[in-house]
Coordinates of C-alpha atoms and ligand atoms in Angstrom, one line a residue:
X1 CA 6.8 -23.9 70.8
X2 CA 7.8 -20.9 68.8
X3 CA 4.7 -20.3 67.9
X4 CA 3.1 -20.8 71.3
X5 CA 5.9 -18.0 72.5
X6 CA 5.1 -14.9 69.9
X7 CA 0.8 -15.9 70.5
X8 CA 1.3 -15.5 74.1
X9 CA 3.4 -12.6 74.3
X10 CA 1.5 -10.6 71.4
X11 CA -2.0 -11.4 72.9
X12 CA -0.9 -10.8 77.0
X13 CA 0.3 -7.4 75.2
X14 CA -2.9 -6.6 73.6
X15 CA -5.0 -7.5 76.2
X16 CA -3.3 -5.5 78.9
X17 CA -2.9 -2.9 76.9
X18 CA -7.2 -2.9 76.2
X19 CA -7.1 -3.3 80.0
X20 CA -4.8 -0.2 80.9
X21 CA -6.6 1.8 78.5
X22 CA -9.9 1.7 79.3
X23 CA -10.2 0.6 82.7
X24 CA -13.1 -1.6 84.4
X25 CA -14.5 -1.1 80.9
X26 CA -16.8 -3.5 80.0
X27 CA -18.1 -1.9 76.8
X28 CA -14.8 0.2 75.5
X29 CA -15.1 2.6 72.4
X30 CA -12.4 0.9 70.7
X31 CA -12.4 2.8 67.8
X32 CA -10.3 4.8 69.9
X33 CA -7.7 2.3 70.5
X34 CA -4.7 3.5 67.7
X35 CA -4.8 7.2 69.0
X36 CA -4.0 5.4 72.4
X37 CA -1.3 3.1 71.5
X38 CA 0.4 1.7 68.5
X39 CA 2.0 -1.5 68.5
X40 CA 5.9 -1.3 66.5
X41 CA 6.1 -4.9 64.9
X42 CA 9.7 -5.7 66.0
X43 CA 10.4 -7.9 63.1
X44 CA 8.2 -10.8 61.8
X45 CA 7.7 -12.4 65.3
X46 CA 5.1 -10.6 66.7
X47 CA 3.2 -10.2 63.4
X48 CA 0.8 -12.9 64.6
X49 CA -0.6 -9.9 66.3
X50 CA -2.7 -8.5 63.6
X51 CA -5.3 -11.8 63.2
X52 CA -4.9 -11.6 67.3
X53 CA -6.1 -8.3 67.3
X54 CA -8.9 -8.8 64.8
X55 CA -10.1 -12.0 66.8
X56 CA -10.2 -9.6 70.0
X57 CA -12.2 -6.9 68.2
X58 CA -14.5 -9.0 66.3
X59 CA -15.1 -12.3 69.0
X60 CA -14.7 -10.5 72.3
X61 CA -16.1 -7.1 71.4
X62 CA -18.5 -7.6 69.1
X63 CA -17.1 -5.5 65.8
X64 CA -18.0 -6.3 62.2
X65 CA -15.4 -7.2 60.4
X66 CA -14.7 -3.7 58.4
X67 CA -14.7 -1.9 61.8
X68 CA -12.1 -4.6 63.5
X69 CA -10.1 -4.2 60.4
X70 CA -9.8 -0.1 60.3
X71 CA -8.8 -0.3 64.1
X72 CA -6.4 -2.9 63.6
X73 CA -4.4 -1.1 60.4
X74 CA -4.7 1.9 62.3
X75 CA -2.7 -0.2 65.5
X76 CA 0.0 -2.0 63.5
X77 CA 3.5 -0.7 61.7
X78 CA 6.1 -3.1 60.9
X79 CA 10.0 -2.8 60.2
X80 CA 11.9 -5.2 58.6
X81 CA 15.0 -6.3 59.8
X82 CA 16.7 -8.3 57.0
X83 CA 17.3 -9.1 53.8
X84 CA 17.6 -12.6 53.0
X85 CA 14.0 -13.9 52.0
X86 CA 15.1 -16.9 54.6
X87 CA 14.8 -15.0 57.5
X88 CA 11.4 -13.5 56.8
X89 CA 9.1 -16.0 58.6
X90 CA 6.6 -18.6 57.0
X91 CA 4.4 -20.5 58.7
X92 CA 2.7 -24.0 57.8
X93 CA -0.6 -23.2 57.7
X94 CA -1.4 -26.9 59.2
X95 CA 0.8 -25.4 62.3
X96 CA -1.1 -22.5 62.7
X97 CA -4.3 -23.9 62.1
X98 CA -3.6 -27.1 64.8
X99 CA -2.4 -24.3 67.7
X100 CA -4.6 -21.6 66.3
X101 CA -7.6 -22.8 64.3
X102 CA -9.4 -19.3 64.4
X103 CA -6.7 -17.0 63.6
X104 CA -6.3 -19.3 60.1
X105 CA -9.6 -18.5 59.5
X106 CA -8.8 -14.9 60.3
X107 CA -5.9 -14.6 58.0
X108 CA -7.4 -16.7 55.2
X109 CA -10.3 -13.9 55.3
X110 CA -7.4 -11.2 55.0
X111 CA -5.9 -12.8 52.5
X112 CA -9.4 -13.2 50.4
X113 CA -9.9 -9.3 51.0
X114 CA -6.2 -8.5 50.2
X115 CA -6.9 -10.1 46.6
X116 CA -9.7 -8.6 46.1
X117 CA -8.0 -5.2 46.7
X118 CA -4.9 -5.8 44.2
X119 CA -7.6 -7.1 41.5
X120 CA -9.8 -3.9 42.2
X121 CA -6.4 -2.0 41.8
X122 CA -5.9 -3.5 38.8
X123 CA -2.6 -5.9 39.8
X124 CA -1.8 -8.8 37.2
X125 CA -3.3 -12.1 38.1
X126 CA 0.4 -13.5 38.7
X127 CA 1.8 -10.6 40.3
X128 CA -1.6 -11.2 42.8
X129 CA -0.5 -15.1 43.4
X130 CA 3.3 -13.5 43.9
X131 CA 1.9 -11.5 46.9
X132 CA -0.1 -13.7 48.5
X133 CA -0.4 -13.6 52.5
X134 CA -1.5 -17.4 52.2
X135 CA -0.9 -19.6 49.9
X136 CA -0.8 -23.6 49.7
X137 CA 0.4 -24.2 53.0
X138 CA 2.3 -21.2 53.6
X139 CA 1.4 -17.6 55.6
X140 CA 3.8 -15.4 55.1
X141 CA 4.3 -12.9 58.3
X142 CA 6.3 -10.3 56.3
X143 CA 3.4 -9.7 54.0
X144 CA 0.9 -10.2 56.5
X145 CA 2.4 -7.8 58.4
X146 CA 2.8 -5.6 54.8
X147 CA -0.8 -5.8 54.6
X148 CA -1.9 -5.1 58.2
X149 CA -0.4 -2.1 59.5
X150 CA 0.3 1.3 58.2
X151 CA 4.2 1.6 58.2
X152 CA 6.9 0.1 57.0
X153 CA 10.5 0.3 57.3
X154 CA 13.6 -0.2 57.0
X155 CA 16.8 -0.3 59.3
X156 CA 18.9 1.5 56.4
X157 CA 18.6 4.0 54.0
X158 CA 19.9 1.4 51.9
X159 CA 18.1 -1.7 53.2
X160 CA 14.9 0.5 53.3
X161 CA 15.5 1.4 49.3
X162 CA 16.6 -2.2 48.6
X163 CA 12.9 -3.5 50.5
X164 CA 11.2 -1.2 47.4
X165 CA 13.3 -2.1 45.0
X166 CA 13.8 -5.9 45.8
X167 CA 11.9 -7.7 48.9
X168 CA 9.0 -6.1 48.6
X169 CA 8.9 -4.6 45.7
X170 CA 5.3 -5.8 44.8
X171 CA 4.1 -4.6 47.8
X172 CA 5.5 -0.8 47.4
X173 CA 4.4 -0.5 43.3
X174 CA 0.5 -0.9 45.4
X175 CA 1.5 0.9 48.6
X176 CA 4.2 3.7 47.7
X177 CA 3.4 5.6 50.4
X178 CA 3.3 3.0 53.4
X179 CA 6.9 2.8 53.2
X180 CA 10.0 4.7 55.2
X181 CA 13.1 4.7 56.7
X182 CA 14.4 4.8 60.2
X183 CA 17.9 4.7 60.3
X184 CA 19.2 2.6 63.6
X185 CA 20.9 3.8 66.0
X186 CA 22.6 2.7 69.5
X187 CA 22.5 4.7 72.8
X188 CA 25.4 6.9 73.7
X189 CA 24.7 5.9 77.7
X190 CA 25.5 2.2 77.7
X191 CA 27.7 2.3 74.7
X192 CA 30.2 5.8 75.2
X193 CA 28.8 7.1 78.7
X194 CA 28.8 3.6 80.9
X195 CA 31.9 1.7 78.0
X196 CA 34.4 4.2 77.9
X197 CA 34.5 7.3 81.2
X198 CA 38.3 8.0 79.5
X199 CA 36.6 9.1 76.0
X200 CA 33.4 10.5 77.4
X201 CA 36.1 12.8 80.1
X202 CA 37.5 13.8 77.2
X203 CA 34.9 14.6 74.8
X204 CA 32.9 16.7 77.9
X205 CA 36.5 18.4 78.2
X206 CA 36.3 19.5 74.3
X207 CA 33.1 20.4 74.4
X208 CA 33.0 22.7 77.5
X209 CA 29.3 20.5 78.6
X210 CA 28.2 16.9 79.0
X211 CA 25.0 17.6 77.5
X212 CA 26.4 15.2 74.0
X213 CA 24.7 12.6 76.1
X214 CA 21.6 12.9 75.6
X215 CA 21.8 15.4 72.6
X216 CA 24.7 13.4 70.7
X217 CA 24.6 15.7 67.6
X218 CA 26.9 18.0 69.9
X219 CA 29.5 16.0 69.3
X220 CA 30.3 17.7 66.2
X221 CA 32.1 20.5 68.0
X222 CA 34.6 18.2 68.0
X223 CA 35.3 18.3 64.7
X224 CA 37.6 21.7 65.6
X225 CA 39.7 19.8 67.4
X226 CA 40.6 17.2 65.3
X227 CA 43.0 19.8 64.1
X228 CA 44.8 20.0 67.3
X229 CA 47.8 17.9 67.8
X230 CA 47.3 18.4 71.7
X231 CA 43.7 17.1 71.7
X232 CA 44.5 14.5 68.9
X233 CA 47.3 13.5 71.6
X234 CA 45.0 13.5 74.3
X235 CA 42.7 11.1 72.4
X236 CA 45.8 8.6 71.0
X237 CA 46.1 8.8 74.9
X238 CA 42.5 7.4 75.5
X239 CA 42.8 5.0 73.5
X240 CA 46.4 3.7 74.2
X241 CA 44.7 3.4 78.1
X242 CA 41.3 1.6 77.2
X243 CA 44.3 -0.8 75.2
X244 CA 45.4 -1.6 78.4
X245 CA 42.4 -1.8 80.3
X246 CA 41.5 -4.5 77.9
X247 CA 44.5 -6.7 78.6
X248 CA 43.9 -6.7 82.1
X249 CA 40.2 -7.8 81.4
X250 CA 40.8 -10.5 78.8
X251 CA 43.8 -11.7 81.0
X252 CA 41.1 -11.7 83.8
X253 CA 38.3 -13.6 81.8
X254 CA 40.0 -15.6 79.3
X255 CA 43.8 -16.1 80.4
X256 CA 45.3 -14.9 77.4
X257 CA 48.3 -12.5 77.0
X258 CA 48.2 -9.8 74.9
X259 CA 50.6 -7.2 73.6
X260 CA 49.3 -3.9 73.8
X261 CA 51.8 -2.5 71.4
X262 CA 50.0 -3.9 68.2
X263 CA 47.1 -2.8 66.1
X264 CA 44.1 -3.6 67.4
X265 CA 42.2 -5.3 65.0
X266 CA 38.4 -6.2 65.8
X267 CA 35.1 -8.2 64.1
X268 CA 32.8 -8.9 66.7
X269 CA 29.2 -10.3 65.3
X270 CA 26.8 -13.0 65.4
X271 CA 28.7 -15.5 63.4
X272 CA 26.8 -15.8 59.4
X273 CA 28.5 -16.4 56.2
X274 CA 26.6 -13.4 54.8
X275 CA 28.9 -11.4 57.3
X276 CA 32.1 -13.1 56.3
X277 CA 34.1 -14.3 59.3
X278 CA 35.2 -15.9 56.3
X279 CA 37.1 -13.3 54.6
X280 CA 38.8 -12.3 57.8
X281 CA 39.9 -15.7 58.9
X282 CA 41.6 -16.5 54.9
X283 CA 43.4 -13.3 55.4
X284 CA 44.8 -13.7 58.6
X285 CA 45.6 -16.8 57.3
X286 CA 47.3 -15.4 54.2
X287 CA 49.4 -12.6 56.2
X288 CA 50.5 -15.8 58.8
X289 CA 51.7 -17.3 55.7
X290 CA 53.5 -14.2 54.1
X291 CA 55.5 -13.9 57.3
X292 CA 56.7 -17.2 58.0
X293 CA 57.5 -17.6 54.3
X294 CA 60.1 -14.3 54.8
X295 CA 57.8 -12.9 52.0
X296 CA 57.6 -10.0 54.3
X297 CA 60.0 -8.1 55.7
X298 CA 60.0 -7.8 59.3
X299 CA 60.0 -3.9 59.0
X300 CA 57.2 -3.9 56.7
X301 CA 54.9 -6.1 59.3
X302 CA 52.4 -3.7 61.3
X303 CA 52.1 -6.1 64.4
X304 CA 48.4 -6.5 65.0
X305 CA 46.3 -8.4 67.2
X306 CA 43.1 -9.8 65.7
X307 CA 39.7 -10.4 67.9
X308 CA 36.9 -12.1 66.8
X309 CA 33.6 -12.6 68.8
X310 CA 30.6 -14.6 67.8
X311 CA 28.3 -17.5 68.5
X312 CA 26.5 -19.0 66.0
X313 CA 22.6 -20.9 66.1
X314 CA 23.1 -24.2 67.6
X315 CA 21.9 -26.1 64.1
X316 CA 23.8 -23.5 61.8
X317 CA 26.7 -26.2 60.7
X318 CA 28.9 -24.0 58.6
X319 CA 29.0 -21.4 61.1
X320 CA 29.9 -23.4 63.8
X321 CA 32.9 -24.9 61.8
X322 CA 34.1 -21.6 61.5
X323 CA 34.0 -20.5 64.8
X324 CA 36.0 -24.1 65.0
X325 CA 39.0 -23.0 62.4
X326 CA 39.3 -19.8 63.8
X327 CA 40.1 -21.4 67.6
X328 CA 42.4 -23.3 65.4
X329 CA 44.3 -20.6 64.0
X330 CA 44.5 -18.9 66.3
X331 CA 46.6 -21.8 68.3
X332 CA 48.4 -22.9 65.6
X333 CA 49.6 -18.9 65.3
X334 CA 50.0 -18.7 68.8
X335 CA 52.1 -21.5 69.6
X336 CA 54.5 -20.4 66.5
X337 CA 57.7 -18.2 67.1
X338 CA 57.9 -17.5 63.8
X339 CA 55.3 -14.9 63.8
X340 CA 55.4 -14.0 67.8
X341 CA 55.4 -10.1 68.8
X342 CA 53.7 -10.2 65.1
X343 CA 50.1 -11.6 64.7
X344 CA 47.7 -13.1 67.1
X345 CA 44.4 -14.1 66.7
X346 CA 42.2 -14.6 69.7
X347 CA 38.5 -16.0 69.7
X348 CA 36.9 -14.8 72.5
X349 CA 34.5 -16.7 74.0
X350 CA 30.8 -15.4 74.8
X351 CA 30.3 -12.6 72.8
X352 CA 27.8 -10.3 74.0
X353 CA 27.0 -7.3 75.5
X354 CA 29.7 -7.1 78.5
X355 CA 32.0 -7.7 76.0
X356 CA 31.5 -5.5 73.6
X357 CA 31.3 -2.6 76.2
X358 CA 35.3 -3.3 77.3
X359 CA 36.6 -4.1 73.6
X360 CA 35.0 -1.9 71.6
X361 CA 36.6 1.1 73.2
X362 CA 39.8 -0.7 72.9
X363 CA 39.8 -0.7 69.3
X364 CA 41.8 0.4 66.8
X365 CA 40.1 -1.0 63.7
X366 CA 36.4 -2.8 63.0
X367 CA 35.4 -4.7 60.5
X368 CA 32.5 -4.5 58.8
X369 CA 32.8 -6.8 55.7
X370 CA 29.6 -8.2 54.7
X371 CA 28.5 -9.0 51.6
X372 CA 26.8 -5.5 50.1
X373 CA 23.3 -5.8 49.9
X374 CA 22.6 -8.5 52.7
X375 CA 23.4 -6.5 56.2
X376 CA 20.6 -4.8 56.9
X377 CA 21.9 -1.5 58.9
X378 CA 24.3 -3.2 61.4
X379 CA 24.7 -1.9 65.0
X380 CA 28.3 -2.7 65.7
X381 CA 29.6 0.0 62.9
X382 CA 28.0 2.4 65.2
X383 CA 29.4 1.4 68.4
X384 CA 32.8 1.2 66.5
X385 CA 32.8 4.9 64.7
X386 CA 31.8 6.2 68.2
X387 CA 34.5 5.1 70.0
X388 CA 36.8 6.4 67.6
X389 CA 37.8 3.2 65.8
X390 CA 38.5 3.0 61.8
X391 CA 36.2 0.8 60.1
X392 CA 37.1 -1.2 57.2
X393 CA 33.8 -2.4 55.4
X394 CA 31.8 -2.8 52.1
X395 CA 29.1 -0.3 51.0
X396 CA 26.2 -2.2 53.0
X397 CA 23.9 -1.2 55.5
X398 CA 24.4 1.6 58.1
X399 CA 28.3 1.4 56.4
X400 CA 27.2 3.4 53.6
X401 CA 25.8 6.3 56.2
X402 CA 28.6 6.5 58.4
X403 CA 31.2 6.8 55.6
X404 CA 29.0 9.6 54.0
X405 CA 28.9 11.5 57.8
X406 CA 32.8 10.7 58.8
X407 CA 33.5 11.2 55.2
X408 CA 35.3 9.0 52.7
X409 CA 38.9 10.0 54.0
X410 CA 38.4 9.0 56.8
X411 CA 36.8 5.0 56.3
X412 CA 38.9 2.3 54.4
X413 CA 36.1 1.3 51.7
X414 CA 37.0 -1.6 49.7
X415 CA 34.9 -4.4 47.9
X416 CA 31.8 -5.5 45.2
X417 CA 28.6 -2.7 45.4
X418 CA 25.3 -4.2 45.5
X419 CA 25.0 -3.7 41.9
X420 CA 28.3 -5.6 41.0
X421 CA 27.1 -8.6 43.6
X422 CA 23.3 -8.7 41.0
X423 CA 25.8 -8.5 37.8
X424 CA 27.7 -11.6 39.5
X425 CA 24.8 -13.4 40.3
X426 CA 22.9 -12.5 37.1
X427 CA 26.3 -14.2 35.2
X428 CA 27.0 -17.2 37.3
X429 CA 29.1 -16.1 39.6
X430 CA 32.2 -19.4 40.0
X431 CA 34.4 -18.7 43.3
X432 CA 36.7 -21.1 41.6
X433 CA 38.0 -18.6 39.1
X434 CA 38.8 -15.9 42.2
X435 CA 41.0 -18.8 43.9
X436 CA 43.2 -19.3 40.6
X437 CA 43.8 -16.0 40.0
X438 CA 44.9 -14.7 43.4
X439 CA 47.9 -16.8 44.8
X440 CA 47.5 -15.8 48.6
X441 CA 44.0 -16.8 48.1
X442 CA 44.6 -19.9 46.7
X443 CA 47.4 -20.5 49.2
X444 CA 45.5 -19.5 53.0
X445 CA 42.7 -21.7 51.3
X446 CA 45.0 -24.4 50.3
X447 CA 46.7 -24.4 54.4
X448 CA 42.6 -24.7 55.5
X449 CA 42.4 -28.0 53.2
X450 CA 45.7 -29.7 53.7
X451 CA 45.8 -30.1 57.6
X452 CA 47.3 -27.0 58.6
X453 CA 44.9 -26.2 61.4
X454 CA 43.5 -29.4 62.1
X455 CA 46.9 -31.6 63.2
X456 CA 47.0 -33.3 59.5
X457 CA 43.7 -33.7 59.1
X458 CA 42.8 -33.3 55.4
X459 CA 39.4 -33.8 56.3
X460 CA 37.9 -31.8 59.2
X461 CA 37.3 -28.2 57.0
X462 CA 36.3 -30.0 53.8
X463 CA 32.5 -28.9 54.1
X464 CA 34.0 -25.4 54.8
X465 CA 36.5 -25.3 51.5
X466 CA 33.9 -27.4 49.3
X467 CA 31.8 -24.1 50.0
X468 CA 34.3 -21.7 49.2
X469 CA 34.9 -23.3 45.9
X470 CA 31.9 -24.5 44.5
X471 CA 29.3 -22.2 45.8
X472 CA 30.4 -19.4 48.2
X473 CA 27.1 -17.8 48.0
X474 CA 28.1 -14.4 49.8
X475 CA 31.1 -13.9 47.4
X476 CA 33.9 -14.1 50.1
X477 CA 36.6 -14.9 47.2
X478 CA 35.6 -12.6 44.8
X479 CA 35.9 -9.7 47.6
X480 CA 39.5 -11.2 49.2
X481 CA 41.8 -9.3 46.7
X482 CA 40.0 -6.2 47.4
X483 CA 40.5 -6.5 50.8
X484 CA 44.1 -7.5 50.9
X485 CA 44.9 -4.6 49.2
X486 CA 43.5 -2.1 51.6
X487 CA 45.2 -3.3 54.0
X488 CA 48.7 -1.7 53.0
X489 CA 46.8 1.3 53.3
X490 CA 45.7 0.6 56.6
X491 CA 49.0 0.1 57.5
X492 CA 50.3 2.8 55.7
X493 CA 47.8 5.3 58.0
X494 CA 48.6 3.5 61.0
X495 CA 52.5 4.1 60.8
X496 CA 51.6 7.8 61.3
X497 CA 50.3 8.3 64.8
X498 CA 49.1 11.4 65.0
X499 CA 47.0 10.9 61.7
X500 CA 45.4 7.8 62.3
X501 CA 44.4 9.6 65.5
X502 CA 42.5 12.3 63.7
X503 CA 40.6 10.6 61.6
X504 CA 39.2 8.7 65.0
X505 CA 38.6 12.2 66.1
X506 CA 36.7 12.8 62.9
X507 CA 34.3 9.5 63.0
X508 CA 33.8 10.2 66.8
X509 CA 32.6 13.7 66.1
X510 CA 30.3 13.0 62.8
X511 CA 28.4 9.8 64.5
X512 CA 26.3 11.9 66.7
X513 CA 23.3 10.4 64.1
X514 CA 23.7 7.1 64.8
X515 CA 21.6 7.9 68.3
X516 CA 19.3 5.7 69.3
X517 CA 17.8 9.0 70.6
X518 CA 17.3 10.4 66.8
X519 CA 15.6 6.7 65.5
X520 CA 13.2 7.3 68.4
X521 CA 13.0 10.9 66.8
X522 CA 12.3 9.7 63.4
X523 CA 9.7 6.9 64.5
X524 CA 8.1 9.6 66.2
X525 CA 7.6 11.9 63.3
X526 CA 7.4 9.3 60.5
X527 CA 5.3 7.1 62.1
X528 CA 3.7 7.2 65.3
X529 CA 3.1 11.0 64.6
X530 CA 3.2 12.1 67.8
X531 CA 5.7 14.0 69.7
X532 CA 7.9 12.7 73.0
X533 CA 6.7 13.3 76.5
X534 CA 7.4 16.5 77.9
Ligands
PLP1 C1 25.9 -4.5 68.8 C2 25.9 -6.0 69.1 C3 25.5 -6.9 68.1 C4 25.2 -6.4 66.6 O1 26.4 -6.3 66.0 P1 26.5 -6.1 64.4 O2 28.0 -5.9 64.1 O3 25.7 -4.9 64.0 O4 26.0 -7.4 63.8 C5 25.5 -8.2 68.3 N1 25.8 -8.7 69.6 C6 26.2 -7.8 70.6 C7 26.5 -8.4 71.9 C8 26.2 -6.5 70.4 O5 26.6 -5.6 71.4

């Protein structure tokens, strides 16, 4: 059915597109077709678009097959949209072949020429069966899609140099000079203009014009004021009010209570283990221990409030769990007075866009804690730094941008660089180790195993620990010391009001990049080469 889906959409697409272009036409010139259109290959799901294109050109138009093929490079660019080789789609080729008998025969003639190409370039016989479009009963969309358009990029400047280096490296030693960057971006009209009037108010008050909405770079006349106590105030004021604004709504939409007066703390995502709801959840779980235990004094405890938001695919098993312990912790927490007025956890049902408009502008710090190397820009971090939020995250995708535009002061960095996560892997990495050595690790893991959050039962998170400490692929333990340990400096920062205040001054003014406007922008000039209508 999958299948069925992307054929129908990619070749209703094509065809109207062959229809709007060259109306009542019943002999088009189209060799003219990619100066008309080009078609952005959102991912690997349309990719089934290229053969499609080719069977139009060649069966219903009467091309030769070199023609078709010029024409249909010409139409295609793709960007990539992960890293993990799992998510890159591969088809049986007995599926495609039942549903779509000629575009197999399409792609196993691409594949043919695409070998005879590398071989005439003078690529290694293995490296050639390494990059193979089809092979045994596999066709491989991201290098179809490599193969048949003109472009390709990346979400990241670090996912796009990681794609080169890693992915598809193969691919970029032949084709240096098919491959780009476009940096994501999100649009200041649904996610400042239409989720937060207070801040917008204020930042068109700063600025003397609300032109920053559709020219966001203006935003960086802000960065003036972020030295002025009365507009930092003004700001701390904005926020303090989209705070309680938030109450009202999750009171409204969830029936929970919530203390305005405490940090708050967000990760709002779809729920993966390469994102590590993981690591969050163990340290909540660690600082729930540390103050019932006395470890901490009660004037040393920031109070903080801790969201979480995500749903996970339906068959994903360890994801779902997780969503599972965290609803458990956060009633077990709840319903104890021990840590009341101190820490809450809440896991708010439904994540998705309606949410994230009324919480992201209420908060105070986002995580972004993914393993580095595996989140492939990230949107959220975005939203976040734009609504004057702190961000606490690894150097991974879009992170590593937004840290070098709001600078380094003013982002709590902590955790393994891509480089360290290879040396790990390269060495055997053993989670087991990490959970010896670190006693609040060993303990918030040893309260998921013994019943804690599951009334007694020893058994319900036992998939979920076995994980952590036999395999932990995405290096959740290894990471947990460094992230307790920013967090005193978090806490440190958000003692002093007026501080913590400027520094969300500071991202707000130097995100005006992350744009959806500029990635348009930079598709136009990098890749479509043409400019935007007038
Ligand atoms: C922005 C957004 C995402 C993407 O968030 P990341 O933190 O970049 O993974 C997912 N879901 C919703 C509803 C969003 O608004």
């Amino acid at each position: 059915m999958r299948l069925e889906q992307q054929y129908f959409f990619v070749s209703a697409s094509l065809h109207d597109a062959i229809r709007v272009f060259y109306p009542g036409q019943d002999k088009p010139d189209l060799t003219t077709f990619p100066d008309k259109i080009v078609f952005q290959l959102n991912d690997t799901h349309p990719v089934i678009g290229i053969p499609e294109l080719m069977r139009i050109l060649i069966d219903e138009y009467g091309y030769d097959w070199d023609t078709a093929w010029s024409i249909t490079t010409k139409t295609f660019n793709y960007t990539c949209h992960t890293l993990l080789p799992e998510a890159l789609e591969v088809w049986p080729a007995s599926l495609i072949g039942e549903l779509l008998p000629r575009h197999l025969e399409i792609i196993e003639k691409i594949n043919a020429q695409f070998e005879a190409e590398l071989k005439a370039k003078g690529v290694a016989a293995d490296t050639i069966k390494d990059m193979a479009i089809y092979t045994g009963d596999a066709v491989r969309m991201a290098y179809l899609a490599t193969y048949g358009g003109s472009h390709v990029n990346g979400v990241a400047e670090l996912h796009s140099q990681l794609l080169k280096d890693v992915t598809l490296k193969n691919f970029s030693d032949v084709y240096p000079d098919k491959f780009t960057n476009v940096t994501n971006g999100v649009t200041p009209r649904r996610f400042v203009k239409l989720a937060n009037p207070r801040l917008s108010d204020l930042i068109t008050e700063g600025l003397g014009t609300d032109k920053w909405v559709s020219d966001l770079e203006l935003l960086k006349g802000l960065e003036p004021l972020a030295a002025d106590d009365e507009f930092v105030k003004k700001f701390a004021a904005v926020k303090k009010a989209n705070k309680h604004a938030f109450v009202g709504f999750a009171k409204d939409h969830y029936g929970i209570d919530i203390d305005e007066n405490t940090l708050f703390n967000t990760m709002v995502k779809r729920l993966h283990e390469y994102k590590r709801q993981s690591l969050k959840i163990l340290a909540v779980i660690s600082t729930y221990a540390d103050i019932k235990s006395g470890k901490v004094k009660a004037e040393d405890i920031t109070p903080r409030t801790v969201f979480f938001g995500a749903k996970a695919a339906p068959g994903y098993y360890l994801a779902k769990m997780t969503i599972e312990l965290i609803n458990n912790v956060s009633r077990v927490i709840s319903s104890d007075s021990a840590v009341k007025g101190k820490l809450a956890v809440h896991m708010l049902p439904n994540y998705n866009v309606e949410m994230a408009q009324n919480l992201i502008p209420a908060t105070e710090l986002d995580e972004q804690i993914s393993q580095a190397g595996k989140e492939a820009s990230g949107t959220g971090n975005m939203k976040f730094a734009l609504n004057g939020a702190l961000t606490v995250g690894t150097l991974d995708g879009a992170n590593v941008e937004i840290r070098e535009r709001v600078g380094a002061d003013n982002f709590f960095l902590f955790g393994m660089t891509v480089d360290e996560v290879e040396a790990q892997y390269a060495n055997g990495y053993d989670p087991a180790k990490y959970y010896e050595a670190d006693p609040r690790l060993k303990q918030a893991i040893d309260l998921v195993a013994d019943g804690t959050f599951s009334n007694g039962d020893r058994n319900a998170y036992s998939p979920l620990v076995a994980d952590w400490l036999t395999k932990d692929w995405f290096m959740t333990l290894a990471d947990f010391s460094a992230y307790m340990g920013i967090q005193s400096e978090i806490e440190a920062l958000y003692a002093d009001e007026l501080e913590w205040n400027r520094k969300a001054v500071l991202n707000v003014a130097n995100s005006g990049y992350f744009s959806s406007d500029r990635s348009m922008e930079d598709y136009l000039d990098r890749i479509w080469h043409t400019g935007p209508l007038a």
